[in-house]
Tab-separated table of C-alpha atoms and ligand atoms in Angstrom:
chain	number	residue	atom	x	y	z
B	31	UNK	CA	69.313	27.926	87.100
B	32	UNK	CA	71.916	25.977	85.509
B	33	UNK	CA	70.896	23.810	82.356
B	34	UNK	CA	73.026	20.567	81.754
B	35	UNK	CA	71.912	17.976	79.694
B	36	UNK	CA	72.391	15.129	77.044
B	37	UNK	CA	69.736	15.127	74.598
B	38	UNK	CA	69.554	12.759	71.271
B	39	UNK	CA	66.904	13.905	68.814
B	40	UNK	CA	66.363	11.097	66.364
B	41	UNK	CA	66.491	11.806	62.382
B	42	UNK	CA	62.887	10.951	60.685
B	43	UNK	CA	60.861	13.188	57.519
B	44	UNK	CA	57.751	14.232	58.614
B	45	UNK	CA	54.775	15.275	55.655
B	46	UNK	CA	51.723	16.189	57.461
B	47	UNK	CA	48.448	17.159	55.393
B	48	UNK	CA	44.981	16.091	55.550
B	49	UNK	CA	44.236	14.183	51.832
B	50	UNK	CA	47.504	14.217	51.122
B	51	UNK	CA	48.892	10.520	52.136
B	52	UNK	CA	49.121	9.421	48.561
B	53	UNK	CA	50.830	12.447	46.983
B	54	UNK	CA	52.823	12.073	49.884
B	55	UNK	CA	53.939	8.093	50.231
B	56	UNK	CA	54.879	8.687	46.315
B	57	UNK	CA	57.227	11.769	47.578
B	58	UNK	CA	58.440	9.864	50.665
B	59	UNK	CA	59.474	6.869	47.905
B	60	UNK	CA	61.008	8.906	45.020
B	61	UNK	CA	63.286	10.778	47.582
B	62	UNK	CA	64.220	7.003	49.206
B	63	UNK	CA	64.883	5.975	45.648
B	64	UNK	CA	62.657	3.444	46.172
B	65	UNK	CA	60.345	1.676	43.671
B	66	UNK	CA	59.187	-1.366	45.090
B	67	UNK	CA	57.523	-1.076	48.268
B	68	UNK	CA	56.044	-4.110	50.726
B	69	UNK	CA	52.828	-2.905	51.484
B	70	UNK	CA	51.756	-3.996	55.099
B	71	UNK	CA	47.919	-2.995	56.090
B	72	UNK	CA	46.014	-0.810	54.386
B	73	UNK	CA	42.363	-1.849	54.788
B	74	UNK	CA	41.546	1.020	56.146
B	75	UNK	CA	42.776	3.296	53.504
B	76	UNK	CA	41.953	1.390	50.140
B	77	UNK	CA	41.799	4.931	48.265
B	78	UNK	CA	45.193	5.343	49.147
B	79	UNK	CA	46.362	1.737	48.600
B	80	UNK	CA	44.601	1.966	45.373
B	81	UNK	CA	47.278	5.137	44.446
B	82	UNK	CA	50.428	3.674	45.535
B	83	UNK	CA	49.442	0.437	43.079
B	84	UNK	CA	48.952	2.631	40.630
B	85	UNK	CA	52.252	4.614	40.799
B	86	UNK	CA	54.153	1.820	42.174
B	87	UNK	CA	55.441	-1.834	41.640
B	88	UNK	CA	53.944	-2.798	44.875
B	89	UNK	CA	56.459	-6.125	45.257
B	90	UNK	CA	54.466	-8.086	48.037
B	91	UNK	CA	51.470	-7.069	50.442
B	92	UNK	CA	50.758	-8.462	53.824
B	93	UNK	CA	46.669	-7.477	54.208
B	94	UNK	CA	45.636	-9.021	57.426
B	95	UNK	CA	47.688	-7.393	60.820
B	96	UNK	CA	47.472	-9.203	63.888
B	97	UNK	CA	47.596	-7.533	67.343
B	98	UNK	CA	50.922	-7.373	69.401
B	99	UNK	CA	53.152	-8.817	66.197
B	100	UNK	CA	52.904	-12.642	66.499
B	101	UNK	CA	56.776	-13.821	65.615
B	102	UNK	CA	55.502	-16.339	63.195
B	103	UNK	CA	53.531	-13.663	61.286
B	104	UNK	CA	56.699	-11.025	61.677
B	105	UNK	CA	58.886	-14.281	60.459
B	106	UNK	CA	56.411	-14.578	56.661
B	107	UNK	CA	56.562	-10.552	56.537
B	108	UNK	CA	60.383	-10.881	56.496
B	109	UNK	CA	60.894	-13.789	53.861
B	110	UNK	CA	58.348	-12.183	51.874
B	111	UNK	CA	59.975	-8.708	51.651
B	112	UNK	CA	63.448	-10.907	51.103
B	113	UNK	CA	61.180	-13.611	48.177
B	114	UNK	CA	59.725	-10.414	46.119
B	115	UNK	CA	62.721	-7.980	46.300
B	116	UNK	CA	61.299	-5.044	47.857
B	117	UNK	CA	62.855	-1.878	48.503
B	118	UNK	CA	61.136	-0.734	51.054
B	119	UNK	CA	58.031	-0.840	52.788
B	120	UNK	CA	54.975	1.248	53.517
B	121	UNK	CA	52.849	0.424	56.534
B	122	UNK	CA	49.292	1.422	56.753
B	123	UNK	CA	47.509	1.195	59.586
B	124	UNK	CA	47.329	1.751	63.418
B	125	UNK	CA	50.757	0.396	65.735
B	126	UNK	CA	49.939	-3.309	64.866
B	127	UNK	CA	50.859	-2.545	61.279
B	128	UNK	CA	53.968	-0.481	62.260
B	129	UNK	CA	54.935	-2.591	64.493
B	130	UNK	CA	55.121	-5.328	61.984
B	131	UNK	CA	56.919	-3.143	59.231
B	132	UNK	CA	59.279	-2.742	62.399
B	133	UNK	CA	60.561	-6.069	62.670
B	134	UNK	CA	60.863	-6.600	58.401
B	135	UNK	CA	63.247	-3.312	58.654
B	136	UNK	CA	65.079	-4.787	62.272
B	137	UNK	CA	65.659	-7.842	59.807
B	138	UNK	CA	66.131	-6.844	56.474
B	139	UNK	CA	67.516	-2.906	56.821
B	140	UNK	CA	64.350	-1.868	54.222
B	141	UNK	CA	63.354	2.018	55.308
B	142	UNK	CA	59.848	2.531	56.475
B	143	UNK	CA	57.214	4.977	55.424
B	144	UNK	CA	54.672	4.916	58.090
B	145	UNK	CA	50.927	6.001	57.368
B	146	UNK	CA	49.178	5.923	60.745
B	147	UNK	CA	45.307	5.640	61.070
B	148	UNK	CA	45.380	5.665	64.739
B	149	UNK	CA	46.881	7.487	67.778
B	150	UNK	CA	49.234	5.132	68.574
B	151	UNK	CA	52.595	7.094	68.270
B	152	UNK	CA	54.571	4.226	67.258
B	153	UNK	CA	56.096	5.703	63.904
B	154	UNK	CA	57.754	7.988	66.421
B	155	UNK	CA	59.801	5.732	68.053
B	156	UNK	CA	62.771	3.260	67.434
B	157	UNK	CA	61.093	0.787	69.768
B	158	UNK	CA	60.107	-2.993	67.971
B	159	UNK	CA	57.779	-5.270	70.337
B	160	UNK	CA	57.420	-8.852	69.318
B	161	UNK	CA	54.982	-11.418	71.207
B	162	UNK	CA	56.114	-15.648	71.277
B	163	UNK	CA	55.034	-18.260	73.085
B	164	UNK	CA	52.455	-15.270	74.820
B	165	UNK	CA	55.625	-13.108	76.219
B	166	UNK	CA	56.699	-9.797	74.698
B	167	UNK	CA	59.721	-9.150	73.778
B	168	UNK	CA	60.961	-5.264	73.084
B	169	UNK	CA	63.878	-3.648	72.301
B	170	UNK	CA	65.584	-0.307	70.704
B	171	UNK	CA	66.891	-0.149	67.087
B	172	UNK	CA	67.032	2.958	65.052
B	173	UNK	CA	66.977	0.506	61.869
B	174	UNK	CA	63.158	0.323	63.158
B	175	UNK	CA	62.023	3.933	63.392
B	176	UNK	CA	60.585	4.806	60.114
B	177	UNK	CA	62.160	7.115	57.522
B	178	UNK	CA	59.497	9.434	56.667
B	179	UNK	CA	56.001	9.419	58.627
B	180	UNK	CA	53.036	10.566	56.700
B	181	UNK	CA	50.124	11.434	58.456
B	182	UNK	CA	46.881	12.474	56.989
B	183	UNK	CA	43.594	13.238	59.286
B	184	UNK	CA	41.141	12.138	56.761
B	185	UNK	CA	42.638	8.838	57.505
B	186	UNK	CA	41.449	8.537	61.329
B	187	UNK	CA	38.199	9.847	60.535
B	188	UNK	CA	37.046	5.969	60.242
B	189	UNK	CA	37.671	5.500	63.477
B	190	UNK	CA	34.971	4.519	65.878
B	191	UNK	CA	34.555	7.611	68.666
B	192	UNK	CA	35.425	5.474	71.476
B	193	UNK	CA	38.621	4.398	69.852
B	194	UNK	CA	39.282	7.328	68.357
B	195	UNK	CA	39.295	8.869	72.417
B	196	UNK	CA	41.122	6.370	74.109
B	197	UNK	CA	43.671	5.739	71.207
B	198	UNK	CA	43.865	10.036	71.615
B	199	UNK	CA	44.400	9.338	75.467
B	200	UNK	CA	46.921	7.129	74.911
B	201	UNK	CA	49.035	9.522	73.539
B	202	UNK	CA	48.407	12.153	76.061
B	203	UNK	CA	49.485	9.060	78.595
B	204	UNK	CA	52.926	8.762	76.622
B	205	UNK	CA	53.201	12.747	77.036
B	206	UNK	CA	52.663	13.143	80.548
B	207	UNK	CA	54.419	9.961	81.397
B	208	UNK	CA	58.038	11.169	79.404
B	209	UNK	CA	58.596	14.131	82.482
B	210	UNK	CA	59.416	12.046	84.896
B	211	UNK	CA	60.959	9.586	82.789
B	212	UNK	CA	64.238	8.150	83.161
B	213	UNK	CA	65.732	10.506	80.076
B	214	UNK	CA	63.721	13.470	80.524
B	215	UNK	CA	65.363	16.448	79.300
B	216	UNK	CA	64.072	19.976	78.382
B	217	UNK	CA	63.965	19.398	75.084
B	218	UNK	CA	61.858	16.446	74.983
B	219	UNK	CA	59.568	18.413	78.023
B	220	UNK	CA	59.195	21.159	75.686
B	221	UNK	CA	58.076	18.066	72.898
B	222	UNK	CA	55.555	16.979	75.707
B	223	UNK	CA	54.141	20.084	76.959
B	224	UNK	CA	53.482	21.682	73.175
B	225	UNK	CA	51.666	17.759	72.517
B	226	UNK	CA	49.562	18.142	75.698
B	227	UNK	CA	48.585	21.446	74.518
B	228	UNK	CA	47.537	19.746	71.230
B	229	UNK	CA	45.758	16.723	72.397
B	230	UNK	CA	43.393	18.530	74.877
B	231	UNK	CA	41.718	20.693	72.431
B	232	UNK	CA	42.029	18.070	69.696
B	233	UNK	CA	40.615	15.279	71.956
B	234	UNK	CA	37.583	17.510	73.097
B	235	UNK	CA	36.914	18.280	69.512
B	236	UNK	CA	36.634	14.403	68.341
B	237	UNK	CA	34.434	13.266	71.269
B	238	UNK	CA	31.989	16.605	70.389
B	239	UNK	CA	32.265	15.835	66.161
B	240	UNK	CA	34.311	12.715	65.451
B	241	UNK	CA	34.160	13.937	62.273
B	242	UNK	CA	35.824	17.313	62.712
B	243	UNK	CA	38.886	17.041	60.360
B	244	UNK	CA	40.370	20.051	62.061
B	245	UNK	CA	40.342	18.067	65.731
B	246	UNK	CA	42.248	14.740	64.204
B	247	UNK	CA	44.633	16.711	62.933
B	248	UNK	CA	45.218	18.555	66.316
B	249	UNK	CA	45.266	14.454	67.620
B	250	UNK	CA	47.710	13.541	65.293
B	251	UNK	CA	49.808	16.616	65.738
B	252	UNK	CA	50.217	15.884	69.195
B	253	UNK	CA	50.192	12.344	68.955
B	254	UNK	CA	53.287	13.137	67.154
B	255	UNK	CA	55.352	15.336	69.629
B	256	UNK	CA	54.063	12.467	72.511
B	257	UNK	CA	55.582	9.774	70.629
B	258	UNK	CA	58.916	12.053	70.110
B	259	UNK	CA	58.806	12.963	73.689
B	260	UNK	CA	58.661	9.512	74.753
B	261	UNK	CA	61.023	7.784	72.333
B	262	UNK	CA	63.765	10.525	73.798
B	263	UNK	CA	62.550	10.303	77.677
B	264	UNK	CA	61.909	6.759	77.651
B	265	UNK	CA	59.035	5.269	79.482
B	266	UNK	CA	57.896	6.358	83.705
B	267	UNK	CA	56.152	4.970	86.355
B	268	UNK	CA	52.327	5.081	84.477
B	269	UNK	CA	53.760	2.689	81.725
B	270	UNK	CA	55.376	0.810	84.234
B	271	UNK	CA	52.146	0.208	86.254
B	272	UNK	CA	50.154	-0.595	82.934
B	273	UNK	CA	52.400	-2.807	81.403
B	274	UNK	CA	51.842	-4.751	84.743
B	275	UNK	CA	48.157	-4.628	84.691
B	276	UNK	CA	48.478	-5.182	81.407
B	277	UNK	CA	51.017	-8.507	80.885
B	278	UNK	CA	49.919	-9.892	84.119
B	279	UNK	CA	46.381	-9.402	84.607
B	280	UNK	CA	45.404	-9.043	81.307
B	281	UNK	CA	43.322	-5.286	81.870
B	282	UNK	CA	42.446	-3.559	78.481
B	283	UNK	CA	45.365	-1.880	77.122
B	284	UNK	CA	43.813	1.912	76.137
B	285	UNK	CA	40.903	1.706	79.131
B	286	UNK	CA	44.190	0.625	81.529
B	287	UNK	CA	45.915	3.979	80.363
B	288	UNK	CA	43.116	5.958	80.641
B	289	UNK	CA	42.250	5.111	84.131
B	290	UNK	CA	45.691	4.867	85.706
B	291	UNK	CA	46.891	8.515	84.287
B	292	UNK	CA	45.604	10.447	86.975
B	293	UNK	CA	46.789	8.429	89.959
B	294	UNK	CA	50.192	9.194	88.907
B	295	UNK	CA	49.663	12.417	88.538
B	296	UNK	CA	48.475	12.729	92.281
B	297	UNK	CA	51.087	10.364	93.353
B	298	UNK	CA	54.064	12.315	91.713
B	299	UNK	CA	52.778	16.374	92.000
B	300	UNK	CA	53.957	17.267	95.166
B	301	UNK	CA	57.374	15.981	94.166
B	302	UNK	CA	57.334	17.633	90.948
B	303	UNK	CA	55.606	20.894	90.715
B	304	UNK	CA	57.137	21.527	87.550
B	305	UNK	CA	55.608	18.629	85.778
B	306	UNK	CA	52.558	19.160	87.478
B	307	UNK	CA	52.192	23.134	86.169
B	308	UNK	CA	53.172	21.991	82.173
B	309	UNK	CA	49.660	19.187	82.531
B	310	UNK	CA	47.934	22.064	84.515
B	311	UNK	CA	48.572	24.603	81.974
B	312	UNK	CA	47.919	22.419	78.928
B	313	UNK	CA	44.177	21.105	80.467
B	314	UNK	CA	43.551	24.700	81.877
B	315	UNK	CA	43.060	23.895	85.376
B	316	UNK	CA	44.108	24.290	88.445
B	317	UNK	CA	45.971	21.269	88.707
B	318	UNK	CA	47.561	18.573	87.202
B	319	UNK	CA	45.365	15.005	87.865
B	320	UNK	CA	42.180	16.471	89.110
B	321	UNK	CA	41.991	17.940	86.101
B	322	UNK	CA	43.275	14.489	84.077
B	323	UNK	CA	40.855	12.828	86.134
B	324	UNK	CA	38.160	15.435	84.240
B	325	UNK	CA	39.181	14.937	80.963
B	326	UNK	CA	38.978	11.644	81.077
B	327	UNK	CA	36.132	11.371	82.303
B	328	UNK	CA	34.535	14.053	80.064
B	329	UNK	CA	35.800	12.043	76.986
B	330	UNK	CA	34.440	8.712	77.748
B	331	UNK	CA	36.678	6.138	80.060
B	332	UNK	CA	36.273	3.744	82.661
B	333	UNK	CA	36.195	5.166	86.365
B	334	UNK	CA	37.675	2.431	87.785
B	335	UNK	CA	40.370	-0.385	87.630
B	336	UNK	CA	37.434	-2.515	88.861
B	337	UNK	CA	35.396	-1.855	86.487
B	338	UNK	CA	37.497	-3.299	84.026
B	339	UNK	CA	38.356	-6.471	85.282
B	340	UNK	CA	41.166	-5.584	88.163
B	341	UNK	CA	40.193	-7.084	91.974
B	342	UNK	CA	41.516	-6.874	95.553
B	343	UNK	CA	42.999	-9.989	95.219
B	344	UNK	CA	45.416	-8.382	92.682
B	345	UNK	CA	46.818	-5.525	94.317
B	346	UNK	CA	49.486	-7.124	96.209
B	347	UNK	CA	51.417	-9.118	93.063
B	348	UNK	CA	51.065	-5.934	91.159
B	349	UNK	CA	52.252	-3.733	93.539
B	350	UNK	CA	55.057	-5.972	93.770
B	351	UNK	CA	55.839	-5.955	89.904
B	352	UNK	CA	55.433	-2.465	89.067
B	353	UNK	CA	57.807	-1.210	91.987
B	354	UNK	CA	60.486	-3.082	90.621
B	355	UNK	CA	60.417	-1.769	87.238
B	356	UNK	CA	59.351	2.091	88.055
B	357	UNK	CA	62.716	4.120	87.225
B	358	UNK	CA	64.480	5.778	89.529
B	359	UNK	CA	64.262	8.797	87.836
B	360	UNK	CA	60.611	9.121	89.664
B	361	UNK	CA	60.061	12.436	91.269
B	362	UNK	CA	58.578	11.043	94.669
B	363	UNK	CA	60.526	8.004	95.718
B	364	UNK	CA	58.421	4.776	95.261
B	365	UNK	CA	57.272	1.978	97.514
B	366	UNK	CA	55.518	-1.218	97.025
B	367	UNK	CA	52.631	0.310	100.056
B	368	UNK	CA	52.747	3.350	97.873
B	369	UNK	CA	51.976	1.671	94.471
B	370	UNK	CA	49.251	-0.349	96.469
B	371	UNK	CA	47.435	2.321	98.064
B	372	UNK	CA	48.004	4.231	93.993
B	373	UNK	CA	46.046	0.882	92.853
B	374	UNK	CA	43.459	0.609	95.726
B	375	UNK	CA	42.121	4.146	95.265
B	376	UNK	CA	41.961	3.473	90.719
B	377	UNK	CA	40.459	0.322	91.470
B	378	UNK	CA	37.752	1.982	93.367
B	379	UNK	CA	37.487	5.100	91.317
B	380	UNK	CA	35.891	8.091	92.326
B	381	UNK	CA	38.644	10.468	91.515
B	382	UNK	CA	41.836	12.217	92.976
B	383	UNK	CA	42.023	15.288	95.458
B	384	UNK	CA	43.533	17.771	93.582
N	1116	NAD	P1	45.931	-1.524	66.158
N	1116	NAD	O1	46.850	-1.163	65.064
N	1116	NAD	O2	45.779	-2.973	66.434
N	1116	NAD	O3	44.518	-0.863	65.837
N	1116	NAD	C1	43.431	-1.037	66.728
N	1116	NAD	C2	42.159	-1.376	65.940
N	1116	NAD	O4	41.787	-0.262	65.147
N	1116	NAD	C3	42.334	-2.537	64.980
N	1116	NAD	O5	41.178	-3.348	65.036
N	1116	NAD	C4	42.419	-1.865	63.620
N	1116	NAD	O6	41.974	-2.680	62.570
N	1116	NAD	C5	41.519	-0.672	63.823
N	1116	NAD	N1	41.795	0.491	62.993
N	1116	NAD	C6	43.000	1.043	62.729
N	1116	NAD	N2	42.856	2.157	61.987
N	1116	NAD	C7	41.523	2.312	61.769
N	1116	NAD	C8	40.750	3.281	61.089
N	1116	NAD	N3	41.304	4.334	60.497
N	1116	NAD	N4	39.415	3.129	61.063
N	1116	NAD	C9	38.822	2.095	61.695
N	1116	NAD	N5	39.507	1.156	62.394
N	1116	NAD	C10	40.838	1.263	62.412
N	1116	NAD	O7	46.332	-0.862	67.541
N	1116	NAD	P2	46.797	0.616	67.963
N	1116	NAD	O8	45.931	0.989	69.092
N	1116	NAD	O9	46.928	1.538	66.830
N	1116	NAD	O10	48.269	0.342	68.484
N	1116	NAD	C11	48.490	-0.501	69.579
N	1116	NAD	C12	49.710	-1.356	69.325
N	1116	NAD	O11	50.818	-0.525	69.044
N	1116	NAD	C13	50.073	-2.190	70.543
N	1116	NAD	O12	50.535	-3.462	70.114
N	1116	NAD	C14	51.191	-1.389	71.186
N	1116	NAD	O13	52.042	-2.199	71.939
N	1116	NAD	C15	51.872	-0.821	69.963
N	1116	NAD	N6	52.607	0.425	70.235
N	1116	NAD	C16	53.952	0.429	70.009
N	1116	NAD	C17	54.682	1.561	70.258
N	1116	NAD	C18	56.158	1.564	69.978
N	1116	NAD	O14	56.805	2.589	70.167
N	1116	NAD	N7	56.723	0.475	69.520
N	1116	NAD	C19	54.059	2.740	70.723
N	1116	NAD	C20	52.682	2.710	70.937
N	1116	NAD	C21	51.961	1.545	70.672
């Protein structure tokens, strides 16, 4: 078969090592040259904060993170960073502190260190989301993708299980959702498949022991390669259809994910046997979103769209919405009655075929 494609892979340091996010933030800064960081988050990880103080002139700190980057609060990040002179700035925290460390580099050209604590996958991309006057409001920049990420599994061990699982889920969703995305090469496949590989095990491990050290770090490891994998592909038709439940009917952002993954997977397999042997072979079933459908259910989600707030009354308008923003780059070619029927059977639950 002939292989043709355009692939960018973007530039970012990456020090992974459980107990090791100090030593490492104090690396990531000497090698920036920088001295004087903005520290954004952190209450999660005061041991850590408590280390960068020490080595550091830590030139302004923004504690409290707010959900979905309010512009006013992205606004007092960037004046700050401009008042104290920082250098840089070192974000702590789960995608609402990255995100915000985001828009202070889109503004001010400061590199980032990222430190996640969740699953989120953010550090891996170049994409900035802002919310104003209750609309969000994305876009690409590579001044926004951090300069080094350090990630440290002794850092997601506070997590609460269930957050823990469906933050882990989330990441499996940006995986299986970037091969049949609009940029989906082989490289960023091969990114996906090895992070599927990675997330299965590692998410089974954290709902048996969430405090197996060994199982975050398999998380974060493929939480990783998802986050590559998606920032390269670009977003498919699952994102599409959550964003929608999401912005417009106001479903829970990780239970959304969790129940709409395997829906897409029936809807697109036929279409796409390729895509549908890589999630196969990474859960170790037979196929692709019966076996989704398992793990999901195995690690604690919702069964249903209805269940979490979605009615009949709402499949229509979201139907409508999420056709016109699926890519073309779908496998099987999408209709509005296709979407809708997709949305009637995950607002009943009960599973998928095969
Ligand atoms: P979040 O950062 O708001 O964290 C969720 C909750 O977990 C918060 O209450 C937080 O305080 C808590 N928390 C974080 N770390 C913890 C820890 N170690 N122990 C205990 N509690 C902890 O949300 P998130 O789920 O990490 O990220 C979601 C956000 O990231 C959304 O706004 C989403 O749009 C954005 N996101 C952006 C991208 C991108 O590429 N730009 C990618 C994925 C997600």
């Amino acid at each position: 078969m002939e292989i043709s494609f355009d692939h960018t892979t973007l530039g970012q340091r990456v020090l992974f090592g459980a107990g090791a996010a100090a030593t490492n933030i104090a690396v990531a800064l000497r090698d920036l040259g920088a001295s004087r960081p903005l520290l954004v988050g952190g209450g999660h990880a005061a041991e850590v904060v408590d280390h960068v103080s020490e080595e550091f002139t830590v030139a302004g700190r923004v504690r409290e993170v707010v959900q979905h980057v309010p512009a006013e609060r992205a606004r007092e990040a960037v004046a700050l960073a401009q008042d104290v002179g920082a250098d840089s700035v070192v974000a702590i925290g789960g995608g609402s502190a990255t995100g915000l460390a985001k828009i202070v580099a889109r503004d001010t050209s400061l590199p980032v260190v990222a430190v996640p604590t969740t699953f989120s996958g953010s550090e891996a991309t170049d994409i900035w989301g802002m919310t104003e006057d209750e609309r969000k409001t994305t876009g690409t920049d590579l001044r926004v993708l951090p300069r080094v990420v350090v990630y440290d599994a002794t850092l997601t061990l506070g997590l609460p299980t269930d957050l823990a699982v469906h933050s882990g889920l989330n990441a499996l969703a940006h995986a299986v959702d970037s091969l049949w995305a609009p940029r989906a090469d082989p490289i960023n496949r091969a990114m996906a498949g090895e992070g599927m590989r990675a997330l299965v095990p590692g998410l089974r491990g954290l709902r048996a022991d969430s405090a197996d050290v060994r199982a975050h770090e398999e998380v974060l490891y493929g939480t990783y390669l998802a986050g590559v994998a998606l920032a390269s592909a670009g977003a498919g038709m699952h994102h599409k259809i959550c964003h929608v439940l999401g912005g417009t009917f106001n479903l829970p952002h990780a239970p959304t994910h969790a129940v709409v993954l395997s829906y897409v997977a029936a809807y697109n397999a036929e279409a796409d046997p390729d895509s549908e042997a890589r999630i196969a072979e990474a859960l170790g079933t037979p196929h692709a979103a019966s076996g989704l459908w398992d793990l999901v259910r195995e690690v604690g989600a919702p069964a249903s769209l209805g269940e979490i707030g979605f009615t009949e009354d709402d499949v229509d308008l979201a139907a409508e919405l999420a056709t016109a923003a699926i890519p073309d780059s779908n496998p099987r070619p999408v209709s509005q009655d296709g979407v809708a029927t997709l949305l009637r059977s995950a607002l009943r639950g009960g599973g998928v075929r095969r």
